[in-house]
Amino acid sequence: MPICPVCEITSSSYESLSDHFSQQAKNSDVGHIMWLNRNVTKDRGAEPRLPKLLAGFLDAGDLGLRRWIKLRFIERFFGERPHPFVLALQHPTKAVLLGYVLEHQHFLRQWVRSLSWVLAKTDSSEATKEELDNITTEFYGFGDDKPSHYELLIRMGESQGMKREDILATPPLPATASAIATWQEIGQERHWVETMAAMHSLELIANRKVKEDGAKLTYFDPSILKESEVTEATKAFLWEGYEADVEHSEIPLEMVERFAGQLGIVERVQVTFLKSMEAFDSYLMARLERAMTIDPKLVSYVSGSLPA
Amino acid sequence: MPICPVCEITSSSYESLSDHFSQQAKNSDVGHIMWLNRNVTKDRGAEPRLPKLLAGFLDAGDLGLRRWIKLRFIERFFGERPHPFVLALQHPTKAVLLGYVLEHQHFLRQWVRSLSWVLAKTDSSEATKEELDNITTEFYGFGDDKPSHYELLIRMGESQGMKREDILATPPLPATASAIATWQEIGQERHWVETMAAMHSLELIANRKVKEDGAKLTYFDPSILKESEVTEATKAFLWEGYEADVEHSEIPLEMVERFAGQLGIVERVQVTFLKSMEAFDSYLMARLERAMTIDPKLVSYVSGSLPA
């Protein structure tokens, strides 16, 4: 049965969910109206078609959960109107890369916490193995030969002329802090399968195979890995994600689909994924916001999303 | 202010805690009576001295939290009446080692979960580093060159003639399952500093330096590491703990003392440690219980603790 992605009440059908949204819109509830505008339709005359539109967006039945997550994610970040940070990262400037580093260090520290909620709550040795594997690569590393993703990130920042201690001493922007609070709450309050979905879906961002599923572009123009357009440390960081995130998003999402089906919590997983995707969208904007404090001209990337 | 280790109510003084125990004893409350017998005194005429005896056991003021934990742990497992499993492990037979392996595989799986509660809840990067370090050594390993403690345990079991799949398919005895449930509840319900104390104090079991703090014996007779009395795989497993657990218990317990002091939760940490130590005592008995299903003669190790 469909669950409202805004207030999480369960409806008996898409007709009834549609009635719920109409009622909330009549009450001028900002959360529900914004969600409809952003995900389903901005057309106020669409009310008669709303049950069908909602089902079109939320129903994962035919696609399967993994593919549904992928498609929703791709639409949001790599679709007709790609995310501004993704546009800025195609051929990134120094300011864009520093915006990335300064905010992402906080994301990666939360990453450990989020995956640890899964490890703390799960009884599946398959999930334990997967999450330990991921945490080790992302945060712990394997000595000097294979530094962690976190260490590669800091080195990318240094290669843009910023000192390590200055990077580490920079607190997150409020939008980053707020997204992090959302992920921490998801880990704390929700089922570990929901947390797996919330986090590993985000690794789709660097998955180089998204074009096979309809993406208009990838996270960055892969040609930058070949030329001398960016520093070697930048290539090392981006390359890691480019390689690892295919596996890091595909395998756990397959598990999520399987476990969610067995436990009968597919709809709950969907709602949690949507919540996490929303937080991730704001968080990517925070990277650009940080970059704009270094180079105000970057505002051109967001002007398209501002009211005309 | 002292906290009752049984029902966790806070008292204003040791006099008032003593009154609480007397009242509970009058009500024939088994939990409180057993705790007193086990930790403070079996002498029913000791009531007038009870405030002093309780303070002697619980007050960590002069010792400092870390040393208090160490001394209480040593008294319990390495004192005048050492724990029966420790006696059996001095020169272990095949049955004792198999009892160890069959129950401890479940302990180590819980170990990951318990440390993950700390990782999920902490905001200290120092604690994060320490726990990741520990999880990696205990459970994840570093490829073929440096297998995890978990893998070394299974190999020790194989070296005693049991098949890997048979080891892995053996469920825990009820006493082990119950101890594991206690640790999972501690991680879930309590402050991460309490969970750190609950878990890392247990690593004192293999700390080879306990004799410096008054232990009558160590976990096993270290001479068995030199001779051919036990298999090479057994030496490899025991050696790992012998080496690692000095560091693994000292460093986190220093952190626990520091954080607990800063947060003003020293008494809560003490109570949680005592709860965990109690669970560990039963769990070590479960290893011996398992060993006795293989070799009933081992009952001689526990007969001392049975009523005469």
PDB file of N, CA, C and O in Angstrom, chain A residues 189-229:
ATOM      1  N   GLU A 189      16.692   5.771  13.619  1.00  0.00           N
ATOM      2  CA  GLU A 189      15.272   5.486  13.793  1.00  0.00           C
ATOM      3  C   GLU A 189      14.747   4.370  12.902  1.00  0.00           C
ATOM      4  O   GLU A 189      13.720   3.779  13.201  1.00  0.00           O
ATOM      5  N   ARG A 190      15.391   4.112  11.780  1.00  0.00           N
ATOM      6  CA  ARG A 190      14.757   3.233  10.791  1.00  0.00           C
ATOM      7  C   ARG A 190      15.422   1.863  10.691  1.00  0.00           C
ATOM      8  O   ARG A 190      16.511   1.640  11.200  1.00  0.00           O
ATOM      9  N   HIS A 191      14.749   0.990   9.998  1.00  0.00           N
ATOM     10  CA  HIS A 191      15.256  -0.373   9.778  1.00  0.00           C
ATOM     11  C   HIS A 191      16.576  -0.314   9.016  1.00  0.00           C
ATOM     12  O   HIS A 191      16.756   0.533   8.148  1.00  0.00           O
ATOM     13  N   TRP A 192      17.474  -1.250   9.335  1.00  0.00           N
ATOM     14  CA  TRP A 192      18.795  -1.206   8.687  1.00  0.00           C
ATOM     15  C   TRP A 192      18.712  -1.369   7.167  1.00  0.00           C
ATOM     16  O   TRP A 192      19.583  -0.856   6.442  1.00  0.00           O
ATOM     17  N   VAL A 193      17.698  -2.035   6.669  1.00  0.00           N
ATOM     18  CA  VAL A 193      17.560  -2.153   5.208  1.00  0.00           C
ATOM     19  C   VAL A 193      17.224  -0.789   4.594  1.00  0.00           C
ATOM     20  O   VAL A 193      17.702  -0.434   3.506  1.00  0.00           O
ATOM     21  N   GLU A 194      16.431   0.001   5.322  1.00  0.00           N
ATOM     22  CA  GLU A 194      16.142   1.371   4.852  1.00  0.00           C
ATOM     23  C   GLU A 194      17.411   2.221   4.843  1.00  0.00           C
ATOM     24  O   GLU A 194      17.649   3.003   3.918  1.00  0.00           O
ATOM     25  N   THR A 195      18.235   2.040   5.879  1.00  0.00           N
ATOM     26  CA  THR A 195      19.486   2.807   5.944  1.00  0.00           C
ATOM     27  C   THR A 195      20.422   2.405   4.808  1.00  0.00           C
ATOM     28  O   THR A 195      21.057   3.252   4.178  1.00  0.00           O
ATOM     29  N   MET A 196      20.482   1.108   4.538  1.00  0.00           N
ATOM     30  CA  MET A 196      21.299   0.653   3.391  1.00  0.00           C
ATOM     31  C   MET A 196      20.832   1.326   2.102  1.00  0.00           C
ATOM     32  O   MET A 196      21.639   1.814   1.317  1.00  0.00           O
ATOM     33  N   ALA A 197      19.518   1.356   1.899  1.00  0.00           N
ATOM     34  CA  ALA A 197      18.973   1.963   0.684  1.00  0.00           C
ATOM     35  C   ALA A 197      19.284   3.458   0.651  1.00  0.00           C
ATOM     36  O   ALA A 197      19.698   4.003  -0.380  1.00  0.00           O
ATOM     37  N   ALA A 198      19.100   4.113   1.799  1.00  0.00           N
ATOM     38  CA  ALA A 198      19.321   5.562   1.871  1.00  0.00           C
ATOM     39  C   ALA A 198      20.748   5.917   1.500  1.00  0.00           C
ATOM     40  O   ALA A 198      20.993   6.894   0.796  1.00  0.00           O
ATOM     41  N   MET A 199      21.702   5.113   1.961  1.00  0.00           N
ATOM     42  CA  MET A 199      23.101   5.477   1.755  1.00  0.00           C
ATOM     43  C   MET A 199      23.646   4.961   0.424  1.00  0.00           C
ATOM     44  O   MET A 199      24.277   5.704  -0.315  1.00  0.00           O
ATOM     45  N   HIS A 200      23.416   3.691   0.131  1.00  0.00           N
ATOM     46  CA  HIS A 200      24.077   3.145  -1.059  1.00  0.00           C
ATOM     47  C   HIS A 200      23.467   3.663  -2.350  1.00  0.00           C
ATOM     48  O   HIS A 200      24.135   3.682  -3.384  1.00  0.00           O
ATOM     49  N   SER A 201      22.216   4.101  -2.308  1.00  0.00           N
ATOM     50  CA  SER A 201      21.645   4.740  -3.501  1.00  0.00           C
ATOM     51  C   SER A 201      22.477   5.974  -3.875  1.00  0.00           C
ATOM     52  O   SER A 201      22.636   6.282  -5.054  1.00  0.00           O
ATOM     53  N   LEU A 202      23.045   6.638  -2.884  1.00  0.00           N
ATOM     54  CA  LEU A 202      23.814   7.863  -3.153  1.00  0.00           C
ATOM     55  C   LEU A 202      25.099   7.571  -3.926  1.00  0.00           C
ATOM     56  O   LEU A 202      25.638   8.449  -4.591  1.00  0.00           O
ATOM     57  N   GLU A 203      25.564   6.340  -3.833  1.00  0.00           N
ATOM     58  CA  GLU A 203      26.771   5.985  -4.578  1.00  0.00           C
ATOM     59  C   GLU A 203      26.504   5.897  -6.080  1.00  0.00           C
ATOM     60  O   GLU A 203      27.443   5.815  -6.872  1.00  0.00           O
ATOM     61  N   LEU A 204      25.235   5.941  -6.447  1.00  0.00           N
ATOM     62  CA  LEU A 204      24.900   6.011  -7.876  1.00  0.00           C
ATOM     63  C   LEU A 204      25.456   7.292  -8.487  1.00  0.00           C
ATOM     64  O   LEU A 204      25.661   7.372  -9.696  1.00  0.00           O
ATOM     65  N   ILE A 205      25.722   8.287  -7.661  1.00  0.00           N
ATOM     66  CA  ILE A 205      26.172   9.576  -8.197  1.00  0.00           C
ATOM     67  C   ILE A 205      27.437   9.416  -9.041  1.00  0.00           C
ATOM     68  O   ILE A 205      27.593  10.076 -10.068  1.00  0.00           O
ATOM     69  N   ALA A 206      28.338   8.540  -8.613  1.00  0.00           N
ATOM     70  CA  ALA A 206      29.608   8.408  -9.338  1.00  0.00           C
ATOM     71  C   ALA A 206      29.637   7.167 -10.226  1.00  0.00           C
ATOM     72  O   ALA A 206      30.647   6.889 -10.858  1.00  0.00           O
ATOM     73  N   ASN A 207      28.514   6.459 -10.281  1.00  0.00           N
ATOM     74  CA  ASN A 207      28.443   5.238 -11.090  1.00  0.00           C
ATOM     75  C   ASN A 207      28.568   5.605 -12.571  1.00  0.00           C
ATOM     76  O   ASN A 207      27.728   6.319 -13.127  1.00  0.00           O
ATOM     77  N   ARG A 208      29.631   5.097 -13.208  1.00  0.00           N
ATOM     78  CA  ARG A 208      29.876   5.513 -14.598  1.00  0.00           C
ATOM     79  C   ARG A 208      28.934   4.837 -15.586  1.00  0.00           C
ATOM     80  O   ARG A 208      28.935   5.151 -16.769  1.00  0.00           O
ATOM     81  N   LYS A 209      28.104   3.902 -15.084  1.00  0.00           N
ATOM     82  CA  LYS A 209      27.210   3.192 -16.009  1.00  0.00           C
ATOM     83  C   LYS A 209      25.808   3.796 -16.075  1.00  0.00           C
ATOM     84  O   LYS A 209      24.909   3.210 -16.682  1.00  0.00           O
ATOM     85  N   VAL A 210      25.599   4.963 -15.435  1.00  0.00           N
ATOM     86  CA  VAL A 210      24.235   5.514 -15.405  1.00  0.00           C
ATOM     87  C   VAL A 210      23.675   5.837 -16.787  1.00  0.00           C
ATOM     88  O   VAL A 210      22.463   5.846 -16.990  1.00  0.00           O
ATOM     89  N   LYS A 211      24.566   6.070 -17.755  1.00  0.00           N
ATOM     90  CA  LYS A 211      24.073   6.382 -19.109  1.00  0.00           C
ATOM     91  C   LYS A 211      23.287   5.221 -19.707  1.00  0.00           C
ATOM     92  O   LYS A 211      22.362   5.414 -20.490  1.00  0.00           O
ATOM     93  N   GLU A 212      23.669   4.002 -19.312  1.00  0.00           N
ATOM     94  CA  GLU A 212      22.937   2.823 -19.787  1.00  0.00           C
ATOM     95  C   GLU A 212      21.484   2.845 -19.329  1.00  0.00           C
ATOM     96  O   GLU A 212      20.628   2.181 -19.904  1.00  0.00           O
ATOM     97  N   ASP A 213      21.221   3.591 -18.252  1.00  0.00           N
ATOM     98  CA  ASP A 213      19.852   3.664 -17.735  1.00  0.00           C
ATOM     99  C   ASP A 213      19.201   5.022 -17.993  1.00  0.00           C
ATOM    100  O   ASP A 213      18.283   5.413 -17.277  1.00  0.00           O
ATOM    101  N   GLY A 214      19.697   5.732 -18.997  1.00  0.00           N
ATOM    102  CA  GLY A 214      18.992   6.934 -19.417  1.00  0.00           C
ATOM    103  C   GLY A 214      19.574   8.251 -18.954  1.00  0.00           C
ATOM    104  O   GLY A 214      18.991   9.315 -19.224  1.00  0.00           O
ATOM    105  N   ALA A 215      20.722   8.243 -18.255  1.00  0.00           N
ATOM    106  CA  ALA A 215      21.320   9.517 -17.826  1.00  0.00           C
ATOM    107  C   ALA A 215      21.788  10.314 -19.050  1.00  0.00           C
ATOM    108  O   ALA A 215      22.291   9.739 -20.019  1.00  0.00           O
ATOM    109  N   LYS A 216      21.575  11.643 -18.997  1.00  0.00           N
ATOM    110  CA  LYS A 216      22.014  12.510 -20.101  1.00  0.00           C
ATOM    111  C   LYS A 216      23.518  12.762 -20.024  1.00  0.00           C
ATOM    112  O   LYS A 216      24.136  13.191 -20.991  1.00  0.00           O
ATOM    113  N   LEU A 217      24.061  12.625 -18.838  1.00  0.00           N
ATOM    114  CA  LEU A 217      25.500  12.850 -18.636  1.00  0.00           C
ATOM    115  C   LEU A 217      25.950  12.047 -17.427  1.00  0.00           C
ATOM    116  O   LEU A 217      25.117  11.465 -16.726  1.00  0.00           O
ATOM    117  N   THR A 218      27.264  11.987 -17.192  1.00  0.00           N
ATOM    118  CA  THR A 218      27.777  11.326 -15.991  1.00  0.00           C
ATOM    119  C   THR A 218      28.217  12.388 -14.987  1.00  0.00           C
ATOM    120  O   THR A 218      28.158  13.581 -15.274  1.00  0.00           O
ATOM    121  N   TYR A 219      28.682  11.926 -13.841  1.00  0.00           N
ATOM    122  CA  TYR A 219      29.055  12.812 -12.724  1.00  0.00           C
ATOM    123  C   TYR A 219      30.047  13.893 -13.177  1.00  0.00           C
ATOM    124  O   TYR A 219      29.948  15.048 -12.806  1.00  0.00           O
ATOM    125  N   PHE A 220      31.031  13.469 -13.992  1.00  0.00           N
ATOM    126  CA  PHE A 220      31.980  14.421 -14.581  1.00  0.00           C
ATOM    127  C   PHE A 220      32.322  13.912 -15.968  1.00  0.00           C
ATOM    128  O   PHE A 220      32.082  12.740 -16.284  1.00  0.00           O
ATOM    129  N   ASP A 221      32.861  14.793 -16.807  1.00  0.00           N
ATOM    130  CA  ASP A 221      33.263  14.378 -18.149  1.00  0.00           C
ATOM    131  C   ASP A 221      34.490  13.469 -18.008  1.00  0.00           C
ATOM    132  O   ASP A 221      35.547  13.923 -17.563  1.00  0.00           O
ATOM    133  N   PRO A 222      34.378  12.176 -18.366  1.00  0.00           N
ATOM    134  CA  PRO A 222      35.497  11.261 -18.111  1.00  0.00           C
ATOM    135  C   PRO A 222      36.790  11.667 -18.810  1.00  0.00           C
ATOM    136  O   PRO A 222      37.864  11.203 -18.427  1.00  0.00           O
ATOM    137  N   SER A 223      36.713  12.536 -19.800  1.00  0.00           N
ATOM    138  CA  SER A 223      37.945  12.944 -20.491  1.00  0.00           C
ATOM    139  C   SER A 223      38.906  13.667 -19.542  1.00  0.00           C
ATOM    140  O   SER A 223      40.118  13.678 -19.764  1.00  0.00           O
ATOM    141  N   ILE A 224      38.382  14.238 -18.453  1.00  0.00           N
ATOM    142  CA  ILE A 224      39.282  14.954 -17.537  1.00  0.00           C
ATOM    143  C   ILE A 224      40.248  14.017 -16.812  1.00  0.00           C
ATOM    144  O   ILE A 224      41.253  14.451 -16.281  1.00  0.00           O
ATOM    145  N   LEU A 225      39.905  12.713 -16.812  1.00  0.00           N
ATOM    146  CA  LEU A 225      40.820  11.756 -16.176  1.00  0.00           C
ATOM    147  C   LEU A 225      42.046  11.513 -17.046  1.00  0.00           C
ATOM    148  O   LEU A 225      43.065  11.015 -16.572  1.00  0.00           O
ATOM    149  N   LYS A 226      41.934  11.856 -18.340  1.00  0.00           N
ATOM    150  CA  LYS A 226      43.046  11.563 -19.259  1.00  0.00           C
ATOM    151  C   LYS A 226      43.970  12.760 -19.462  1.00  0.00           C
ATOM    152  O   LYS A 226      45.168  12.621 -19.529  1.00  0.00           O
ATOM    153  N   GLU A 227      43.375  13.945 -19.585  1.00  0.00           N
ATOM    154  CA  GLU A 227      44.172  15.145 -19.891  1.00  0.00           C
ATOM    155  C   GLU A 227      44.802  15.718 -18.616  1.00  0.00           C
ATOM    156  O   GLU A 227      44.633  15.174 -17.536  1.00  0.00           O
ATOM    157  N   SER A 228      45.493  16.838 -18.771  1.00  0.00           N
ATOM    158  CA  SER A 228      46.117  17.464 -17.606  1.00  0.00           C
ATOM    159  C   SER A 228      45.263  18.641 -17.105  1.00  0.00           C
ATOM    160  O   SER A 228      45.752  19.548 -16.448  1.00  0.00           O
ATOM    161  N   GLU A 229      43.981  18.585 -17.445  1.00  0.00           N
ATOM    162  CA  GLU A 229      43.056  19.651 -17.038  1.00  0.00           C
ATOM    163  C   GLU A 229      42.962  19.763 -15.510  1.00  0.00           C
ATOM    164  O   GLU A 229      42.800  20.850 -14.969  1.00  0.00           O
TER     165      GLU A 229
END
